[in-house]
Short mmCIF file of C-alpha atoms and ligand atoms in Angstrom, two decimals:
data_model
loop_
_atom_site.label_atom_id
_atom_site.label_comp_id
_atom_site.label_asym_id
_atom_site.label_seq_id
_atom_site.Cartn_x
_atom_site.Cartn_y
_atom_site.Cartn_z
CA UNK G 1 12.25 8.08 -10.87
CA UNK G 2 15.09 10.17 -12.88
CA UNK G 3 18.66 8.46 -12.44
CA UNK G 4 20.23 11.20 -10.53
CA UNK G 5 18.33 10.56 -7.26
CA UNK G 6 18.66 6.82 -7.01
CA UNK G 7 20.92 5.27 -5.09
CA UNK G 8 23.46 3.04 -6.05
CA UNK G 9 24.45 -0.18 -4.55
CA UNK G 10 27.76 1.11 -3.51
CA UNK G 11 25.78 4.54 -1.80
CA UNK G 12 23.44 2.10 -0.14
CA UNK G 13 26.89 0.20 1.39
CA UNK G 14 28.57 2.91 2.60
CA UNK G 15 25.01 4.51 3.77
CA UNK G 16 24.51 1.10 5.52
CA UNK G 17 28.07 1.59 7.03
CA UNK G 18 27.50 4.98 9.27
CA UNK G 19 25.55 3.12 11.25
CA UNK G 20 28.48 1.21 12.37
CA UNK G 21 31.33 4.03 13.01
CA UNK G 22 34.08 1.22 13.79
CA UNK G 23 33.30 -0.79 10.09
CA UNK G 24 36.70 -0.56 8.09
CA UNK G 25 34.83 -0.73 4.92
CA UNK G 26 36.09 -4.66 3.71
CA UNK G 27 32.35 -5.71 3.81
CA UNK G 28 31.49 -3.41 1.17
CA UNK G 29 34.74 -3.76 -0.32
CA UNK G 30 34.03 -7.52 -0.35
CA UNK G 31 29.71 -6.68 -1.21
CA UNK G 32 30.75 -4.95 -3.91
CA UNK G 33 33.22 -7.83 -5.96
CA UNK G 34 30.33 -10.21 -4.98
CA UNK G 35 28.28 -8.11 -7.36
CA UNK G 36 30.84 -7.08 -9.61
CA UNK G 37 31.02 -11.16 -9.86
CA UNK G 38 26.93 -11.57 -10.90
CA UNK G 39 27.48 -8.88 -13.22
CA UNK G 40 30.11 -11.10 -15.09
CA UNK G 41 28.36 -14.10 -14.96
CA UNK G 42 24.74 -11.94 -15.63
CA UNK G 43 26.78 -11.26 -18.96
CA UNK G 44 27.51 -14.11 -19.94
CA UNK G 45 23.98 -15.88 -19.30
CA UNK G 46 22.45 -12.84 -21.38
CA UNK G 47 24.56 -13.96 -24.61
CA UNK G 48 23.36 -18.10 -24.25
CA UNK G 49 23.94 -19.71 -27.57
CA UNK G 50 26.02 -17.00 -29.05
CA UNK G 51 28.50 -16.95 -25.80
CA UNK G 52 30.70 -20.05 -25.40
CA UNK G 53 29.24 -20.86 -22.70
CA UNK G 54 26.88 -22.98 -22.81
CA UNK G 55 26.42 -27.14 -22.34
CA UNK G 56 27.62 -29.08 -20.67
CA UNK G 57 31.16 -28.58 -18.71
CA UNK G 58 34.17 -30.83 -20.63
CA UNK G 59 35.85 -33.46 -19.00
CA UNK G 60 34.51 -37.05 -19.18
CA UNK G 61 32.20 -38.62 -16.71
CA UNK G 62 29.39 -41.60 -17.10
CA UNK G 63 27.05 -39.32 -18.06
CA UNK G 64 29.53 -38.09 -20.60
CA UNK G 65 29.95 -34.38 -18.96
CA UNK G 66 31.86 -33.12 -15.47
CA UNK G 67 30.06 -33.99 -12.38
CA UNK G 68 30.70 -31.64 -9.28
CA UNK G 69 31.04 -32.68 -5.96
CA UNK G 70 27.26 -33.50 -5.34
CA UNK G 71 27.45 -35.98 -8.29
CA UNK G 72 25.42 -33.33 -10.62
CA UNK G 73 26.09 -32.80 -14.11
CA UNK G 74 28.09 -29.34 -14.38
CA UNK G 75 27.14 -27.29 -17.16
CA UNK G 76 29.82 -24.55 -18.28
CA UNK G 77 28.54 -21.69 -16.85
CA UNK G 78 28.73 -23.36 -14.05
CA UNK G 79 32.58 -23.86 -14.10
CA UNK G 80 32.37 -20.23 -15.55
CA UNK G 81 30.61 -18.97 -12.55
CA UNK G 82 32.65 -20.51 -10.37
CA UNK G 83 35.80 -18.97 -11.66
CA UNK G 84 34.71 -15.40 -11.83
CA UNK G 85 33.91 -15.87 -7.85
CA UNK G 86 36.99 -17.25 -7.30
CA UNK G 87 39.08 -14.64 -9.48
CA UNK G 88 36.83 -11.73 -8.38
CA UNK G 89 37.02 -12.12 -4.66
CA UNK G 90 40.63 -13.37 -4.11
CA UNK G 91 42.45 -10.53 -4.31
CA UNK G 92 41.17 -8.04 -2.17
CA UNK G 93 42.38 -8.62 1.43
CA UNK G 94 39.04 -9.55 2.47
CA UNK G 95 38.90 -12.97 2.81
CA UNK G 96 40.73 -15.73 4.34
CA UNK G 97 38.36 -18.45 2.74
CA UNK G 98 35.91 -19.17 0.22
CA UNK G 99 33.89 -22.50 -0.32
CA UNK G 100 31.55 -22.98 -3.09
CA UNK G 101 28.67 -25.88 -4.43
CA UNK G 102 31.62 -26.89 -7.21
CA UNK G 103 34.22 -27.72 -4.96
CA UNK G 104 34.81 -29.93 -2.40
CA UNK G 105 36.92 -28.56 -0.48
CA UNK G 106 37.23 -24.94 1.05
CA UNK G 107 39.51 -22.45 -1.21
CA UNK G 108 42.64 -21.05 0.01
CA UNK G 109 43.62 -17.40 -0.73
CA UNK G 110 46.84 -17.55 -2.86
CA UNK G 111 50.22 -16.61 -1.36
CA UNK G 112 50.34 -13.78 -3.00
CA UNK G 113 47.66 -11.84 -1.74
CA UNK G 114 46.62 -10.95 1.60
CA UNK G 115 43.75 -12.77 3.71
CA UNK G 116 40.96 -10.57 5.33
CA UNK G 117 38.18 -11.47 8.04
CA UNK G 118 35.52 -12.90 5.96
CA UNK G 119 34.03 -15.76 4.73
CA UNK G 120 32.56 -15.87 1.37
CA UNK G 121 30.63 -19.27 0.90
CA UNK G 122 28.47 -19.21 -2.65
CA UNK G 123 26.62 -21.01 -5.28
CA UNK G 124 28.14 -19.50 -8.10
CA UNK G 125 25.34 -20.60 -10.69
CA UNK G 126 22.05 -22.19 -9.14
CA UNK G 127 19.17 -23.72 -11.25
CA UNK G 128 21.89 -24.88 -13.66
CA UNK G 129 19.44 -27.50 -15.17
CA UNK G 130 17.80 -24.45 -16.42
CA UNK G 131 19.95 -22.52 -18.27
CA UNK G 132 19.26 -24.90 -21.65
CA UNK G 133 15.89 -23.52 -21.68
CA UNK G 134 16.57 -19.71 -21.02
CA UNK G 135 14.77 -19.99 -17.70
CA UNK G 136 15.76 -17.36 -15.00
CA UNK G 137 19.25 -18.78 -12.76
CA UNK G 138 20.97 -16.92 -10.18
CA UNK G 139 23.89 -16.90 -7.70
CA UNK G 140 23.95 -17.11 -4.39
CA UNK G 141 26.29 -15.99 -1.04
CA UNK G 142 26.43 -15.85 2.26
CA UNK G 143 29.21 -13.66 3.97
CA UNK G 144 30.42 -15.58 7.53
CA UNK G 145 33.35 -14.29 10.09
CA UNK G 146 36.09 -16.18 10.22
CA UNK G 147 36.72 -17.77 13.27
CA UNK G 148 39.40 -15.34 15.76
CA UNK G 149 42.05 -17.89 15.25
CA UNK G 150 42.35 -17.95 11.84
CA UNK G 151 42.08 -14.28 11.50
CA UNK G 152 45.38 -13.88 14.18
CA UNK G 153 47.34 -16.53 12.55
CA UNK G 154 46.42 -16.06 8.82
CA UNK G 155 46.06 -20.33 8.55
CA UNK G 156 44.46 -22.23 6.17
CA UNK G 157 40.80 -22.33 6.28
CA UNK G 158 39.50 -25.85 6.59
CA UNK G 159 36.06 -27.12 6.24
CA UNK G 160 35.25 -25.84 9.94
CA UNK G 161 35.81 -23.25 9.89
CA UNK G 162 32.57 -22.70 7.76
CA UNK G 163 30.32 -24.65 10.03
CA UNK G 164 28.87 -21.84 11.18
CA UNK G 165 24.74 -21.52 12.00
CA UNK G 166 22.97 -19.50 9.11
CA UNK G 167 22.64 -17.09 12.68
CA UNK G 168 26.04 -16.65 11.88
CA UNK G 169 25.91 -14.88 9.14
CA UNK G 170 27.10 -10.92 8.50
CA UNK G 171 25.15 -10.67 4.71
CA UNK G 172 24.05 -12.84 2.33
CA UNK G 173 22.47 -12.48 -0.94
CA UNK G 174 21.70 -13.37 -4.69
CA UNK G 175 21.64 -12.00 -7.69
CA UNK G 176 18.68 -12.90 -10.27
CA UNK G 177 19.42 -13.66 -14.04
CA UNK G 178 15.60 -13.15 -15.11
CA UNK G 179 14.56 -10.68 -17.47
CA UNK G 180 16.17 -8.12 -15.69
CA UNK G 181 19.34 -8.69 -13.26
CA UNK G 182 18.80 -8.27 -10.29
CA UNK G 183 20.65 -8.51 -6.45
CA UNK G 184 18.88 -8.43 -3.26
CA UNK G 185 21.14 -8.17 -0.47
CA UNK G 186 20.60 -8.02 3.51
CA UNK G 187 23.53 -7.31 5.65
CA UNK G 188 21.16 -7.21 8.48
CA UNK G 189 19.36 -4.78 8.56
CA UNK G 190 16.25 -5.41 6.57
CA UNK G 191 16.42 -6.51 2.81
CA UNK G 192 17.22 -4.08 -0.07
CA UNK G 193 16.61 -4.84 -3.85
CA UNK G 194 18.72 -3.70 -6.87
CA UNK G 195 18.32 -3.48 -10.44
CA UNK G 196 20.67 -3.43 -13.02
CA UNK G 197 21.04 -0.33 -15.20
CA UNK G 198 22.64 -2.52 -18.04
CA UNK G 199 23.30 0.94 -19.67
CA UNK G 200 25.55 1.79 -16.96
CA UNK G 201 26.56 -1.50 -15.67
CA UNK G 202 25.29 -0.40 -11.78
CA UNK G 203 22.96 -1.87 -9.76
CA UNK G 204 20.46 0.70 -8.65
CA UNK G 205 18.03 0.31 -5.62
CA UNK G 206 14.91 -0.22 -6.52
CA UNK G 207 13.50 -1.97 -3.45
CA UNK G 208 13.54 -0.94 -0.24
CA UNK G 209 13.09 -2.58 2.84
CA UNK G 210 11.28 -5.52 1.25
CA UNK G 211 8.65 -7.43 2.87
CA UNK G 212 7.45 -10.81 2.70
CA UNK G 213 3.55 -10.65 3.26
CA UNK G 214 2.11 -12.87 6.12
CA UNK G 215 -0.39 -14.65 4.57
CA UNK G 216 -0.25 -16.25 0.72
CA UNK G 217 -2.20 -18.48 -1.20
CA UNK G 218 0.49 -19.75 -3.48
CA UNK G 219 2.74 -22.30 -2.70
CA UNK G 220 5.47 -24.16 -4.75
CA UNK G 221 6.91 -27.89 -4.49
CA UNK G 222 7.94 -30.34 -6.82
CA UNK G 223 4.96 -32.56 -6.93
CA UNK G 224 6.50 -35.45 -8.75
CA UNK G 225 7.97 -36.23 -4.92
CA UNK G 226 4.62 -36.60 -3.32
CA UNK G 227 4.83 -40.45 -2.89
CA UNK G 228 7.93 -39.50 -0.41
CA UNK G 229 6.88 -36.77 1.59
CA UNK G 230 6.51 -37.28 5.37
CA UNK G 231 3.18 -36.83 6.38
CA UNK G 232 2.95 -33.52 7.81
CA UNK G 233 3.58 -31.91 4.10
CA UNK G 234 0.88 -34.52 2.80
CA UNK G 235 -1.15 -32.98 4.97
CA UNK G 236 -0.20 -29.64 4.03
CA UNK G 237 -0.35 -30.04 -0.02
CA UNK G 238 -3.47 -31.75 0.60
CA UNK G 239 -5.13 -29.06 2.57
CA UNK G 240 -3.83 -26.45 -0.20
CA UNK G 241 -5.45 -28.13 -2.93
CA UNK G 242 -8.79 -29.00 -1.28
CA UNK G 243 -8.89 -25.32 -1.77
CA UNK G 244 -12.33 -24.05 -0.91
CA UNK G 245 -14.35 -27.15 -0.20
CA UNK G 246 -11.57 -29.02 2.13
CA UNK G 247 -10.47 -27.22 5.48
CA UNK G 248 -8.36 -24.20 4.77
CA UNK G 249 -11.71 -22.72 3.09
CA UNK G 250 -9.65 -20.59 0.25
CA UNK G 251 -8.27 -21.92 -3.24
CA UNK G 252 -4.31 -21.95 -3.27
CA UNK G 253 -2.16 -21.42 -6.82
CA UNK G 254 0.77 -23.60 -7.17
CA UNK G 255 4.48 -23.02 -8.51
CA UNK G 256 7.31 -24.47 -9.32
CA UNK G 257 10.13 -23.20 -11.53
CA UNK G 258 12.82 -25.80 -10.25
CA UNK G 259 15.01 -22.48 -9.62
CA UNK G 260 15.21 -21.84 -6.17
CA UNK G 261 16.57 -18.40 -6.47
CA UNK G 262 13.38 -17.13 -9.00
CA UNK G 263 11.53 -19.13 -6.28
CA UNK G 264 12.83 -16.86 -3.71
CA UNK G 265 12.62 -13.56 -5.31
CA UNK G 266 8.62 -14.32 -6.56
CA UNK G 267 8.11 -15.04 -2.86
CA UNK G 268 10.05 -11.61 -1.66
CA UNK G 269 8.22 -9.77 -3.81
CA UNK G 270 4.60 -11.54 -3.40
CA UNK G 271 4.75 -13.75 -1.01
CA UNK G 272 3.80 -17.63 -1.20
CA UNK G 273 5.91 -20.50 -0.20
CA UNK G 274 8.47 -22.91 -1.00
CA UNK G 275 8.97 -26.32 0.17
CA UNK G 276 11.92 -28.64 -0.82
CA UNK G 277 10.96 -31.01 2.69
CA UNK G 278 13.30 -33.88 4.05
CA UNK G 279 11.45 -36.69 2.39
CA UNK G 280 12.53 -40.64 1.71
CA UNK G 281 13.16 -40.29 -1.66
CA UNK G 282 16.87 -41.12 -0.63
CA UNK G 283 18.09 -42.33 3.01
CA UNK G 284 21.49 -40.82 1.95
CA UNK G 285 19.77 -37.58 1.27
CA UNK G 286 17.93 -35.77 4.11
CA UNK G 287 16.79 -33.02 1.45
CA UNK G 288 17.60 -31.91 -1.44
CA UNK G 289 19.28 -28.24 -1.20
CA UNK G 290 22.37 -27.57 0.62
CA UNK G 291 22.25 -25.80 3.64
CA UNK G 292 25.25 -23.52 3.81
CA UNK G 293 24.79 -21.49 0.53
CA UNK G 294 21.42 -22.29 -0.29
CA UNK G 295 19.00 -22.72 2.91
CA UNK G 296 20.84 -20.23 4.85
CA UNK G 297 21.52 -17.01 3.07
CA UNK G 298 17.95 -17.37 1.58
CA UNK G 299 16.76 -18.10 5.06
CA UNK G 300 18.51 -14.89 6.22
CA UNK G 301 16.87 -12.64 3.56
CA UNK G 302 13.43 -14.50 4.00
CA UNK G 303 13.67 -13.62 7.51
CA UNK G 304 14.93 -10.05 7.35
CA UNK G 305 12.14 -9.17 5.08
CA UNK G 306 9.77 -10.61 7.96
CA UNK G 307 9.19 -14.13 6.75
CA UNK G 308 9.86 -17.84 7.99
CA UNK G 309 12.86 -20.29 6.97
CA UNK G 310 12.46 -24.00 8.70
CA UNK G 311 13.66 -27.20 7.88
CA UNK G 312 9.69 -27.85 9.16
CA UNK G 313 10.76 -28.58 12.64
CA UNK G 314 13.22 -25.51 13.43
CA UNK G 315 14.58 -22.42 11.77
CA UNK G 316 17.11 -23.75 9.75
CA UNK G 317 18.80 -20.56 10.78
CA UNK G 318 19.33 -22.39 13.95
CA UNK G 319 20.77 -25.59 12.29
CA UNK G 320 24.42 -26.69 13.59
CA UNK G 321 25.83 -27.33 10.40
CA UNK G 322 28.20 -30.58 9.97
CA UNK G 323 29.22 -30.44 6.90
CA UNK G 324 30.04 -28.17 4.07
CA UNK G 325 27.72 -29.86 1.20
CA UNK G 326 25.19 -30.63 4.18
CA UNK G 327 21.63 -30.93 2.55
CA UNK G 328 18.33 -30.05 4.26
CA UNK G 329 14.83 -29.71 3.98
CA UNK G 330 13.59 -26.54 3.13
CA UNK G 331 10.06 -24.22 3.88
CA UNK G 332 10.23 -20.86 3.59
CA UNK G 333 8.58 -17.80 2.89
CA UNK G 334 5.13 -15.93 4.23
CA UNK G 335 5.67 -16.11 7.57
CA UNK G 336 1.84 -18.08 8.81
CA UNK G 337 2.27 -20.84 5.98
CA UNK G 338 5.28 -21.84 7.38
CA UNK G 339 4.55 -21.42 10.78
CA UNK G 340 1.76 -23.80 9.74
CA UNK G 341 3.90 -26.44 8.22
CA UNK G 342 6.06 -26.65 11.38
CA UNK G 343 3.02 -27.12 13.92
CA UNK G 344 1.89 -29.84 11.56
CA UNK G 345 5.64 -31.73 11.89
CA UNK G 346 4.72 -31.23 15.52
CA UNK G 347 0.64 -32.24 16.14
CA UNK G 348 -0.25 -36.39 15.44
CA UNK G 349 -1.66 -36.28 12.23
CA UNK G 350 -5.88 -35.72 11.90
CA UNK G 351 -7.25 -38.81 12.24
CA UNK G 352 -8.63 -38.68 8.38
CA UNK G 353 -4.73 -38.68 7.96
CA UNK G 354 -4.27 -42.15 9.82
CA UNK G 355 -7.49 -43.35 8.09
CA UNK G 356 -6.15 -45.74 5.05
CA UNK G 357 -9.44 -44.48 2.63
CA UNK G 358 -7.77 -41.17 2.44
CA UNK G 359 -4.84 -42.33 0.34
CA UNK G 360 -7.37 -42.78 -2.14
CA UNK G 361 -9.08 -39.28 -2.08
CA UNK G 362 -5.63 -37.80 -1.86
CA UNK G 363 -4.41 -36.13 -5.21
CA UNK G 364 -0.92 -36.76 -4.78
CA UNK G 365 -1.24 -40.47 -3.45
CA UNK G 366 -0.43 -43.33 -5.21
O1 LIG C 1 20.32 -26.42 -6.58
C1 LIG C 1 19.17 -26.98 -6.51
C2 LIG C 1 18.05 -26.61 -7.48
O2 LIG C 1 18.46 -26.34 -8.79
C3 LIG C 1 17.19 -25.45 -6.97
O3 LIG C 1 17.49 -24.23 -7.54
C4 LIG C 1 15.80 -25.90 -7.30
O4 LIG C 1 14.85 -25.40 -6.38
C5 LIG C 1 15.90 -27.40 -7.23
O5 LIG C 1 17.24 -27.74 -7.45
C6 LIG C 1 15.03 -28.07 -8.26
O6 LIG C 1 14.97 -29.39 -7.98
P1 LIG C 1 14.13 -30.44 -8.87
O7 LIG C 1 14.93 -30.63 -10.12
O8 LIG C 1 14.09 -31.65 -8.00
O9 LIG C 1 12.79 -29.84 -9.13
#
């Protein structure tokens, strides 16, 4: 399709905006330093090695590099990452808060600039692990409303404030370091994909109104957790790679890329699904990824593109958050998988389940 009659990610805002006459244009104001953001931080992954950004982030720990707030090694970019949200999105009038996976603590807008209506809660640089080996990373957001109160007095956020169900949320997003960048985006209505034109430095729609398919027979999860999952994903897992002899009567593919935003995107463009499931790996831990800016704004684009997000026994859209760095288990993506998953959290398991000889003939038992 020749340049001239795509649309750009700024004519898809404002086109998104006529729908709502009364819109005073700081969600695409906001939208569009969220992307100008990725395309920063897009730069600097593209460079690796001969940037200066990579390894791992400087001050001392056990380990001998940062930790953030999770107790994760930071790498650089992720410090980097972090600071080009912080830098890009201050400013603008939009905001009156910002939290983020690297710190602990909600950011304030400076004194010096105004505070706006919004929300902006992110993981600046997810898959971090990855970057080392030049596998896809990406960022992710999700755009809230700040509560009435803090818009009328102009306060300090506080943690919350943000404690607000994935429901909640006005957009959300990510962008996609692969071998392209890319940023899908819903602000509700439906989700809408973008590529970036590096030879103009725009992100140009190239997807619209994605859909997740229904059905899949791909799945991803990290199998090296097998000996804690709760029974229902046993079951699941189980089922998936009985393939065509065991019950579900069809081979399945597996995945895992240990990225969960290249996770997402292979499953919005495909299908398939994910599963990073409460398990008892760690009694401290009820899951591994965090549900305000990683379960909920990929929940919210899962579902807008007709798909399922559940913690495996509710839509984790529907999830009461309690704290900021609140973790959760995670299953999402073509729509009757996941469905599936949650009715097994909710039947007894089959009796060959219960039966003790099945541990054996399971793959991923002890
Ligand atoms: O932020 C969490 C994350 O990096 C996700 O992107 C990814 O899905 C997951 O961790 C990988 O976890 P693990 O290292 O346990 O496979």
């Amino acid at each position: 399709m020749p340049l001239s009659s795509r649309s750009t990610l700024t004519q898809y805002l404002i086109e998104e905006r006529r729908r709502f006459p009364e819109a005073g244009g700081a969600l695409n104001a906001l939208i569009l330093d969220v992307a100008l953001a990725c395309k920063a931080i897009a730069r600097a992954v593209a460079f690796g090695e001969l940037g200066d950004a990579m390894g791992d982030a400087g001050a001392a720990s056990v380990q001998g590099g940062a930790v953030n707030v999770q107790g994760e090694e930071q790498k650089k970019l992720d410090v980097l990452s972090n600071e080009v949200f912080l830098r890009r999105n201050e400013w603008s009038g939009c905001l009156a808060g910002m939290a983020s996976e690297e710190m602990a603590a909600p950011y304030q807008i400076p004194a010096e600039h105004l505070r706006g209506h919004y929300l902006l809660v992110f993981d600046p640089l997810d898959g971090s692990s990855n970057i080392d080996v030049n596998v896809s990373v990406g960022s992710i957001f999700s755009i809230l409303r700040a509560p009435q109160d803090v818009i009328d007095s102009g306060r300090d956020v506080v943690e919350a404030d943000f404690l607000q169900p994935g429901t909640a949320q006005v957009a959300a997003g990510y962008a996609l370091y692969g071998p392209t960048t890319m940023f899908m985006l819903s602000v509700g209505n439906g989700v809408a994909g973008f590529t970036l034109n590096p030879n103009l430095g725009e992100f140009m729609l190239t997807h619209r109104d994605v859909r997740v398919p229904e059905d899949t027979r791909e799945f991803a999860i990290n199998a090296s957790n097998a000996r804690f999952w709760e029974p229902p994903v046993k079951r699941y897992v189980d089922e998936c790679l009985a393939g065509a002899t065991g019950p579900r009567g069809k081979d399945f593919n597996m995945r895992w890329i240990a990225s969960m935003v290249a996770e997402a995107h292979r499953i919005l463009m495909r299908g398939g699904v994910f599963m990073y499931p409460r398990d008892t790996k760690d009694a401290g831990k009820p899951g591994r990824l965090r549900l305000l800016y990683e379960a909920n704004p990929v929940g919210f684009l899962i579902e807008q593109a007709g798909g399922r997000a559940s913690t495996g026994r509710q839509a984790v859209l529907g999830v009461a958050p309690s704290s900021l760095h609140q973790r959760i288990g995670l299953v999402f993506g073509s729509k009757h998988e996941v469905e599936r998953i949650e009715r097994y959290h909710r039947e007894p398991p089959p009796r060959e389940l219960r039966n003790p000889l099945f541990s054996e003939r399971s793959l991923f038992r002890d």
